[in-house]
Amino acid sequence: MQSPTSTATKPTAPAKNRWFKLVWIVPAVLVLLIALVLAARWLREVPSVQSFLTDYPGGSHLPAAAPVGFPAWLAWQHFLNSFLILLIIRSGWLVRTRTKAPAQWTRNNQGLIKTKGRPTKISLDLWFHLSLDALWVLNGIVFFILIFATGQWMRLVPTSWDVFPNALSAALQYASLNWPVENGWVNYNGLQLLAYFTTVFIAAPLALITGLRMSGAWPKNAEKLNKTYPIEVARAVHLPVMLYFVAFILVHVTLVMATGALRNLNHMYGVQDGDSWVGFWFFAGSLVVMVVAWVLARPLFLRPVAALTGSVTKN
């Protein structure tokens, strides 16, 4: 007969399978990346591909009226968006995966928002997620107003068909680890332009309209509207959109650090074009703020904040 200690320490079959998969995923991804780099380098030796890269070096043309550089408000918007999206992804994942909520929250129906029906009780994780969503949407509204008021939209919206061959050229150059010529202070290359356009004008609105459909704010009695836009569609789209944001962030941060970190951080945080350390220190400070927020985003600290707008109970 085995002792209780030996039984408790023996790993189960599912745990073994999970570790087996994880052990093989990392080297498999590395092999795929190496194969991608070798294939891209081989392609760059093909004469027709070399001619293509000469004709389309990667940069996409901007309208003559497009602004140069980044204003200070855009640096703040970048930080606030990064800060909020990090916590939104974390809280959304907890909503999706946590089987037992740490607490429940019910909105105070005598506050600023009053409804005829009784407020629905939701988990503390969902309250945090929706609160962050509201701040993210508010930040996004300010962002959209400012980019169209200042002309910064011209740096994010493709205005020439040459963006597609230039994006393909930039992708090949990135894949071969021979980076395309960067001058983000003036304009993005074709691949960056398409990625930023997709993120700002497609992924973000999709996250909003699918999240709104799944929230308690959506009208439950609107039969025609709910039949036209069923909640199952919103659920099927919302998770892939979140995964897109995760992938975008990983690739974005990797390329920022690999293609001239000091200059890129100065563009995003220091509001200047150069290789000084100003942007780096602002970036480092923003990371500290994010880490502190990540640590504080737990029930012990969220309960008293949630209690300001409703009642918090254990179940």
Tab-separated table of C-alpha atoms in Angstrom:
chain	number	residue	atom	x	y	z
A	1	MET	CA	0.000	0.000	0.000
A	2	GLN	CA	1.295	3.447	-0.958
A	3	SER	CA	1.595	6.164	1.635
A	4	PRO	CA	-0.556	9.322	1.302
A	5	THR	CA	2.599	11.333	0.619
A	6	SER	CA	3.721	9.206	-2.301
A	7	THR	CA	0.205	9.243	-3.777
A	8	ALA	CA	-0.079	13.039	-3.506
A	9	THR	CA	3.250	13.718	-5.154
A	10	LYS	CA	2.688	11.377	-8.079
A	11	PRO	CA	1.746	13.436	-11.169
A	12	THR	CA	-1.478	12.549	-12.912
A	13	ALA	CA	-1.649	11.500	-16.547
A	14	PRO	CA	-3.274	14.763	-17.741
A	15	ALA	CA	-0.516	16.785	-16.050
A	16	LYS	CA	2.121	14.655	-17.799
A	17	ASN	CA	0.402	15.220	-21.130
A	18	ARG	CA	0.302	19.000	-20.589
A	19	TRP	CA	4.001	19.131	-19.753
A	20	PHE	CA	4.791	16.882	-22.717
A	21	LYS	CA	3.002	19.283	-25.058
A	22	LEU	CA	4.693	22.328	-23.550
A	23	VAL	CA	8.125	20.723	-23.804
A	24	TRP	CA	7.635	20.104	-27.514
A	25	ILE	CA	5.885	23.365	-28.409
A	26	VAL	CA	8.928	25.584	-27.739
A	27	PRO	CA	11.443	23.676	-29.903
A	28	ALA	CA	8.792	23.212	-32.612
A	29	VAL	CA	8.217	26.975	-32.756
A	30	LEU	CA	11.973	27.597	-32.846
A	31	VAL	CA	12.380	25.147	-35.729
A	32	LEU	CA	9.566	26.863	-37.641
A	33	LEU	CA	11.124	30.294	-37.056
A	34	ILE	CA	14.542	29.092	-38.227
A	35	ALA	CA	12.950	27.543	-41.319
A	36	LEU	CA	11.129	30.829	-41.997
A	37	VAL	CA	14.344	32.852	-41.746
A	38	LEU	CA	16.246	30.439	-44.022
A	39	ALA	CA	13.415	30.455	-46.583
A	40	ALA	CA	13.264	34.272	-46.550
A	41	ARG	CA	17.042	34.536	-46.979
A	42	TRP	CA	16.906	32.095	-49.896
A	43	LEU	CA	14.100	34.051	-51.539
A	44	ARG	CA	16.103	37.253	-51.295
A	45	GLU	CA	18.766	35.671	-53.509
A	46	VAL	CA	16.275	35.027	-56.313
A	47	PRO	CA	16.761	37.679	-59.065
A	48	SER	CA	13.039	38.355	-59.522
A	49	VAL	CA	12.603	38.832	-55.773
A	50	GLN	CA	15.589	41.173	-55.660
A	51	SER	CA	13.980	43.217	-58.425
A	52	PHE	CA	10.711	43.268	-56.486
A	53	LEU	CA	12.485	44.521	-53.346
A	54	THR	CA	14.154	47.252	-55.379
A	55	ASP	CA	10.846	48.415	-56.847
A	56	TYR	CA	9.050	48.169	-53.487
A	57	PRO	CA	11.536	48.793	-50.642
A	58	GLY	CA	8.804	48.706	-47.982
A	59	GLY	CA	7.787	52.323	-47.374
A	60	SER	CA	4.306	53.464	-48.385
A	61	HIS	CA	3.663	56.972	-49.691
A	62	LEU	CA	1.685	59.388	-47.522
A	63	PRO	CA	-0.459	62.377	-48.555
A	64	ALA	CA	1.513	65.603	-48.828
A	65	ALA	CA	-0.454	67.081	-45.920
A	66	ALA	CA	0.421	64.236	-43.528
A	67	PRO	CA	2.003	65.495	-40.269
A	68	VAL	CA	5.565	64.620	-39.318
A	69	GLY	CA	6.397	63.352	-35.830
A	70	PHE	CA	4.243	62.553	-32.829
A	71	PRO	CA	2.499	65.071	-30.544
A	72	ALA	CA	2.607	64.718	-26.746
A	73	TRP	CA	-1.063	63.727	-26.515
A	74	LEU	CA	-0.363	60.701	-28.711
A	75	ALA	CA	2.341	59.524	-26.303
A	76	TRP	CA	-0.137	59.715	-23.433
A	77	GLN	CA	-2.772	57.922	-25.508
A	78	HIS	CA	-0.264	55.193	-26.308
A	79	PHE	CA	0.522	54.666	-22.619
A	80	LEU	CA	-3.126	54.715	-21.492
A	81	ASN	CA	-4.131	52.299	-24.224
A	82	SER	CA	-1.263	49.919	-23.353
A	83	PHE	CA	-2.092	50.146	-19.656
A	84	LEU	CA	-5.802	49.468	-20.141
A	85	ILE	CA	-5.489	46.743	-22.782
A	86	LEU	CA	-3.072	44.796	-20.571
A	87	LEU	CA	-5.565	44.702	-17.700
A	88	ILE	CA	-8.493	44.107	-20.060
A	89	ILE	CA	-6.819	41.009	-21.490
A	90	ARG	CA	-6.017	39.728	-18.000
A	91	SER	CA	-9.500	40.345	-16.584
A	92	GLY	CA	-11.175	38.967	-19.716
A	93	TRP	CA	-9.146	35.778	-19.453
A	94	LEU	CA	-10.158	35.407	-15.795
A	95	VAL	CA	-13.822	35.891	-16.725
A	96	ARG	CA	-13.476	33.139	-19.291
A	97	THR	CA	-11.441	30.630	-17.264
A	98	ARG	CA	-12.134	31.169	-13.535
A	99	THR	CA	-14.692	28.603	-12.395
A	100	LYS	CA	-15.514	30.232	-9.043
A	101	ALA	CA	-15.723	34.001	-8.784
A	102	PRO	CA	-13.992	35.579	-5.749
A	103	ALA	CA	-17.006	37.851	-5.188
A	104	GLN	CA	-20.204	39.121	-6.780
A	105	TRP	CA	-21.143	42.718	-7.555
A	106	THR	CA	-24.607	44.254	-7.904
A	107	ARG	CA	-24.983	47.799	-9.213
A	108	ASN	CA	-26.516	50.443	-6.966
A	109	ASN	CA	-29.758	51.292	-8.734
A	110	GLN	CA	-30.094	54.573	-6.839
A	111	GLY	CA	-26.887	56.062	-8.266
A	112	LEU	CA	-26.231	57.850	-11.552
A	113	ILE	CA	-27.582	54.917	-13.596
A	114	LYS	CA	-31.202	54.007	-12.783
A	115	THR	CA	-33.180	51.280	-14.493
A	116	LYS	CA	-36.697	49.932	-14.140
A	117	GLY	CA	-35.487	46.376	-13.893
A	118	ARG	CA	-33.442	44.986	-11.057
A	119	PRO	CA	-29.659	45.170	-11.629
A	120	THR	CA	-28.043	41.874	-12.543
A	121	LYS	CA	-25.519	40.345	-10.177
A	122	ILE	CA	-22.174	39.759	-11.907
A	123	SER	CA	-18.782	38.447	-10.831
A	124	LEU	CA	-16.130	40.809	-9.526
A	125	ASP	CA	-13.919	39.774	-12.461
A	126	LEU	CA	-16.618	40.788	-14.930
A	127	TRP	CA	-17.189	44.094	-13.097
A	128	PHE	CA	-13.467	44.861	-13.382
A	129	HIS	CA	-13.413	43.850	-17.046
A	130	LEU	CA	-16.424	46.025	-17.924
A	131	SER	CA	-15.070	48.981	-15.937
A	132	LEU	CA	-11.792	48.778	-17.825
A	133	ASP	CA	-13.714	48.455	-21.080
A	134	ALA	CA	-15.571	51.692	-20.335
A	135	LEU	CA	-12.296	53.541	-19.698
A	136	TRP	CA	-10.760	52.024	-22.839
A	137	VAL	CA	-13.717	53.130	-24.959
A	138	LEU	CA	-13.538	56.640	-23.478
A	139	ASN	CA	-9.829	56.777	-24.245
A	140	GLY	CA	-10.550	55.511	-27.749
A	141	ILE	CA	-13.161	58.212	-28.380
A	142	VAL	CA	-10.641	60.888	-27.399
A	143	PHE	CA	-8.057	59.211	-29.637
A	144	PHE	CA	-10.337	59.149	-32.688
A	145	ILE	CA	-11.338	62.789	-32.210
A	146	LEU	CA	-7.718	63.899	-31.952
A	147	ILE	CA	-6.313	61.897	-34.875
A	148	PHE	CA	-8.939	63.303	-37.229
A	149	ALA	CA	-8.649	66.822	-35.814
A	150	THR	CA	-4.846	66.885	-36.191
A	151	GLY	CA	-4.417	64.871	-39.396
A	152	GLN	CA	-2.657	61.981	-37.659
A	153	TRP	CA	-5.185	59.643	-39.273
A	154	MET	CA	-3.208	59.966	-42.535
A	155	ARG	CA	-0.372	58.050	-40.866
A	156	LEU	CA	-2.719	55.170	-40.005
A	157	VAL	CA	-4.996	54.839	-43.042
A	158	PRO	CA	-3.609	53.468	-46.333
A	159	THR	CA	-4.180	56.025	-49.089
A	160	SER	CA	-2.235	54.308	-51.874
A	161	TRP	CA	-2.410	50.824	-53.390
A	162	ASP	CA	1.364	50.525	-53.133
A	163	VAL	CA	0.897	49.675	-49.458
A	164	PHE	CA	0.249	46.009	-50.344
A	165	PRO	CA	3.415	45.191	-52.328
A	166	ASN	CA	5.419	47.294	-49.870
A	167	ALA	CA	3.898	45.367	-46.965
A	168	LEU	CA	4.892	42.085	-48.617
A	169	SER	CA	8.399	43.468	-49.156
A	170	ALA	CA	8.670	44.579	-45.522
A	171	ALA	CA	7.428	41.177	-44.313
A	172	LEU	CA	10.100	39.407	-46.355
A	173	GLN	CA	12.778	41.741	-45.017
A	174	TYR	CA	11.667	41.208	-41.418
A	175	ALA	CA	11.554	37.435	-41.925
A	176	SER	CA	15.110	37.417	-43.298
A	177	LEU	CA	16.283	39.426	-40.238
A	178	ASN	CA	17.527	42.148	-42.587
A	179	TRP	CA	15.219	44.910	-41.371
A	180	PRO	CA	13.625	47.363	-43.819
A	181	VAL	CA	14.803	50.964	-43.581
A	182	GLU	CA	12.903	52.498	-40.638
A	183	ASN	CA	11.791	56.104	-40.378
A	184	GLY	CA	8.713	55.906	-38.186
A	185	TRP	CA	9.026	59.576	-37.258
A	186	VAL	CA	7.987	60.420	-40.833
A	187	ASN	CA	5.938	57.407	-41.931
A	188	TYR	CA	5.452	53.686	-41.296
A	189	ASN	CA	6.396	50.954	-43.731
A	190	GLY	CA	3.612	49.144	-45.553
A	191	LEU	CA	3.380	46.234	-43.120
A	192	GLN	CA	3.262	48.527	-40.087
A	193	LEU	CA	0.612	50.678	-41.749
A	194	LEU	CA	-1.661	47.699	-42.431
A	195	ALA	CA	-1.112	46.335	-38.913
A	196	TYR	CA	-1.922	49.656	-37.233
A	197	PHE	CA	-4.929	50.224	-39.491
A	198	THR	CA	-6.255	46.739	-38.702
A	199	THR	CA	-5.748	47.249	-34.966
A	200	VAL	CA	-7.294	50.728	-34.744
A	201	PHE	CA	-10.104	50.552	-37.296
A	202	ILE	CA	-11.047	46.851	-37.361
A	203	ALA	CA	-9.946	44.947	-34.236
A	204	ALA	CA	-10.827	47.692	-31.735
A	205	PRO	CA	-14.380	48.260	-33.098
A	206	LEU	CA	-14.921	44.480	-33.244
A	207	ALA	CA	-13.855	44.175	-29.605
A	208	LEU	CA	-16.333	46.926	-28.713
A	209	ILE	CA	-19.394	45.669	-30.588
A	210	THR	CA	-18.892	42.021	-29.577
A	211	GLY	CA	-18.227	42.944	-25.939
A	212	LEU	CA	-21.292	45.190	-25.892
A	213	ARG	CA	-23.428	42.370	-27.289
A	214	MET	CA	-22.354	40.060	-24.455
A	215	SER	CA	-22.772	42.676	-21.713
A	216	GLY	CA	-25.811	43.322	-19.543
A	217	ALA	CA	-26.260	46.709	-21.235
A	218	TRP	CA	-27.503	45.016	-24.404
A	219	PRO	CA	-31.349	45.109	-24.719
A	220	LYS	CA	-32.621	41.591	-23.978
A	221	ASN	CA	-36.144	42.163	-25.292
A	222	ALA	CA	-35.141	43.406	-28.755
A	223	GLU	CA	-36.092	40.180	-30.540
A	224	LYS	CA	-35.395	41.303	-34.121
A	225	LEU	CA	-32.063	42.856	-33.196
A	226	ASN	CA	-30.998	39.811	-31.182
A	227	LYS	CA	-32.002	37.496	-34.010
A	228	THR	CA	-30.015	39.565	-36.509
A	229	TYR	CA	-27.006	39.719	-34.199
A	230	PRO	CA	-27.079	36.584	-32.004
A	231	ILE	CA	-24.880	36.433	-28.935
A	232	GLU	CA	-23.224	33.267	-30.237
A	233	VAL	CA	-21.687	35.278	-33.079
A	234	ALA	CA	-20.304	37.834	-30.631
A	235	ARG	CA	-18.776	35.106	-28.461
A	236	ALA	CA	-17.219	33.416	-31.503
A	237	VAL	CA	-15.548	36.679	-32.574
A	238	HIS	CA	-14.597	38.197	-29.204
A	239	LEU	CA	-11.957	35.622	-28.216
A	240	PRO	CA	-10.108	35.651	-31.578
A	241	VAL	CA	-10.014	39.444	-31.391
A	242	MET	CA	-8.418	39.206	-27.946
A	243	LEU	CA	-5.860	36.715	-29.288
A	244	TYR	CA	-5.130	39.115	-32.144
A	245	PHE	CA	-4.353	41.881	-29.639
A	246	VAL	CA	-2.032	39.534	-27.723
A	247	ALA	CA	-0.194	38.572	-30.925
A	248	PHE	CA	0.008	42.203	-32.041
A	249	ILE	CA	1.468	43.295	-28.703
A	250	LEU	CA	4.092	40.524	-28.715
A	251	VAL	CA	5.227	41.262	-32.271
A	252	HIS	CA	5.043	45.034	-31.742
A	253	VAL	CA	7.179	45.012	-28.595
A	254	THR	CA	9.678	42.575	-30.129
A	255	LEU	CA	10.199	44.726	-33.223
A	256	VAL	CA	10.381	47.946	-31.198
A	257	MET	CA	13.255	46.482	-29.213
A	258	ALA	CA	14.970	44.789	-32.155
A	259	THR	CA	14.883	47.586	-34.733
A	260	GLY	CA	16.409	50.485	-32.804
A	261	ALA	CA	14.974	50.482	-29.284
A	262	LEU	CA	16.111	53.938	-28.133
A	263	ARG	CA	14.872	55.730	-31.227
A	264	ASN	CA	11.568	53.827	-31.284
A	265	LEU	CA	10.945	54.497	-27.581
A	266	ASN	CA	11.718	58.167	-28.130
A	267	HIS	CA	9.037	58.239	-30.830
A	268	MET	CA	6.426	56.626	-28.582
A	269	TYR	CA	7.295	58.074	-25.177
A	270	GLY	CA	9.808	60.902	-25.579
A	271	VAL	CA	8.009	62.748	-28.421
A	272	GLN	CA	11.321	63.280	-30.235
A	273	ASP	CA	13.406	61.720	-32.992
A	274	GLY	CA	16.813	60.633	-31.759
A	275	ASP	CA	18.806	58.090	-29.770
A	276	SER	CA	18.691	59.717	-26.336
A	277	TRP	CA	17.539	57.829	-23.232
A	278	VAL	CA	14.517	60.066	-22.567
A	279	GLY	CA	11.983	57.713	-24.147
A	280	PHE	CA	13.525	54.687	-22.455
A	281	TRP	CA	13.087	56.157	-18.966
A	282	PHE	CA	9.485	57.120	-19.675
A	283	PHE	CA	8.949	53.584	-20.957
A	284	ALA	CA	10.572	52.112	-17.838
A	285	GLY	CA	8.316	54.248	-15.645
A	286	SER	CA	5.250	53.057	-17.556
A	287	LEU	CA	6.303	49.431	-16.983
A	288	VAL	CA	6.525	50.092	-13.236
A	289	VAL	CA	2.998	51.521	-13.272
A	290	MET	CA	1.729	48.466	-15.179
A	291	VAL	CA	3.389	46.018	-12.811
A	292	VAL	CA	1.939	47.815	-9.769
A	293	ALA	CA	-1.527	47.802	-11.372
A	294	TRP	CA	-1.183	44.086	-12.177
A	295	VAL	CA	-0.315	43.329	-8.541
A	296	LEU	CA	-3.171	45.465	-7.195
A	297	ALA	CA	-5.738	43.966	-9.601
A	298	ARG	CA	-6.857	41.306	-7.160
A	299	PRO	CA	-9.992	40.883	-5.017
A	300	LEU	CA	-8.394	42.321	-1.863
A	301	PHE	CA	-8.028	45.720	-3.559
A	302	LEU	CA	-10.896	45.502	-6.070
A	303	ARG	CA	-13.656	44.858	-3.519
A	304	PRO	CA	-13.560	48.295	-1.836
A	305	VAL	CA	-13.414	50.032	-5.221
A	306	ALA	CA	-16.362	48.034	-6.555
A	307	ALA	CA	-18.311	48.792	-3.364
A	308	LEU	CA	-18.322	52.495	-4.323
A	309	THR	CA	-20.876	51.820	-7.055
A	310	GLY	CA	-22.687	48.737	-5.782
A	311	SER	CA	-22.834	45.974	-3.233
A	312	VAL	CA	-20.148	43.292	-3.101
A	313	THR	CA	-21.028	39.876	-1.728
A	314	LYS	CA	-19.304	36.512	-1.550
A	315	ASN	CA	-21.918	34.787	-3.704
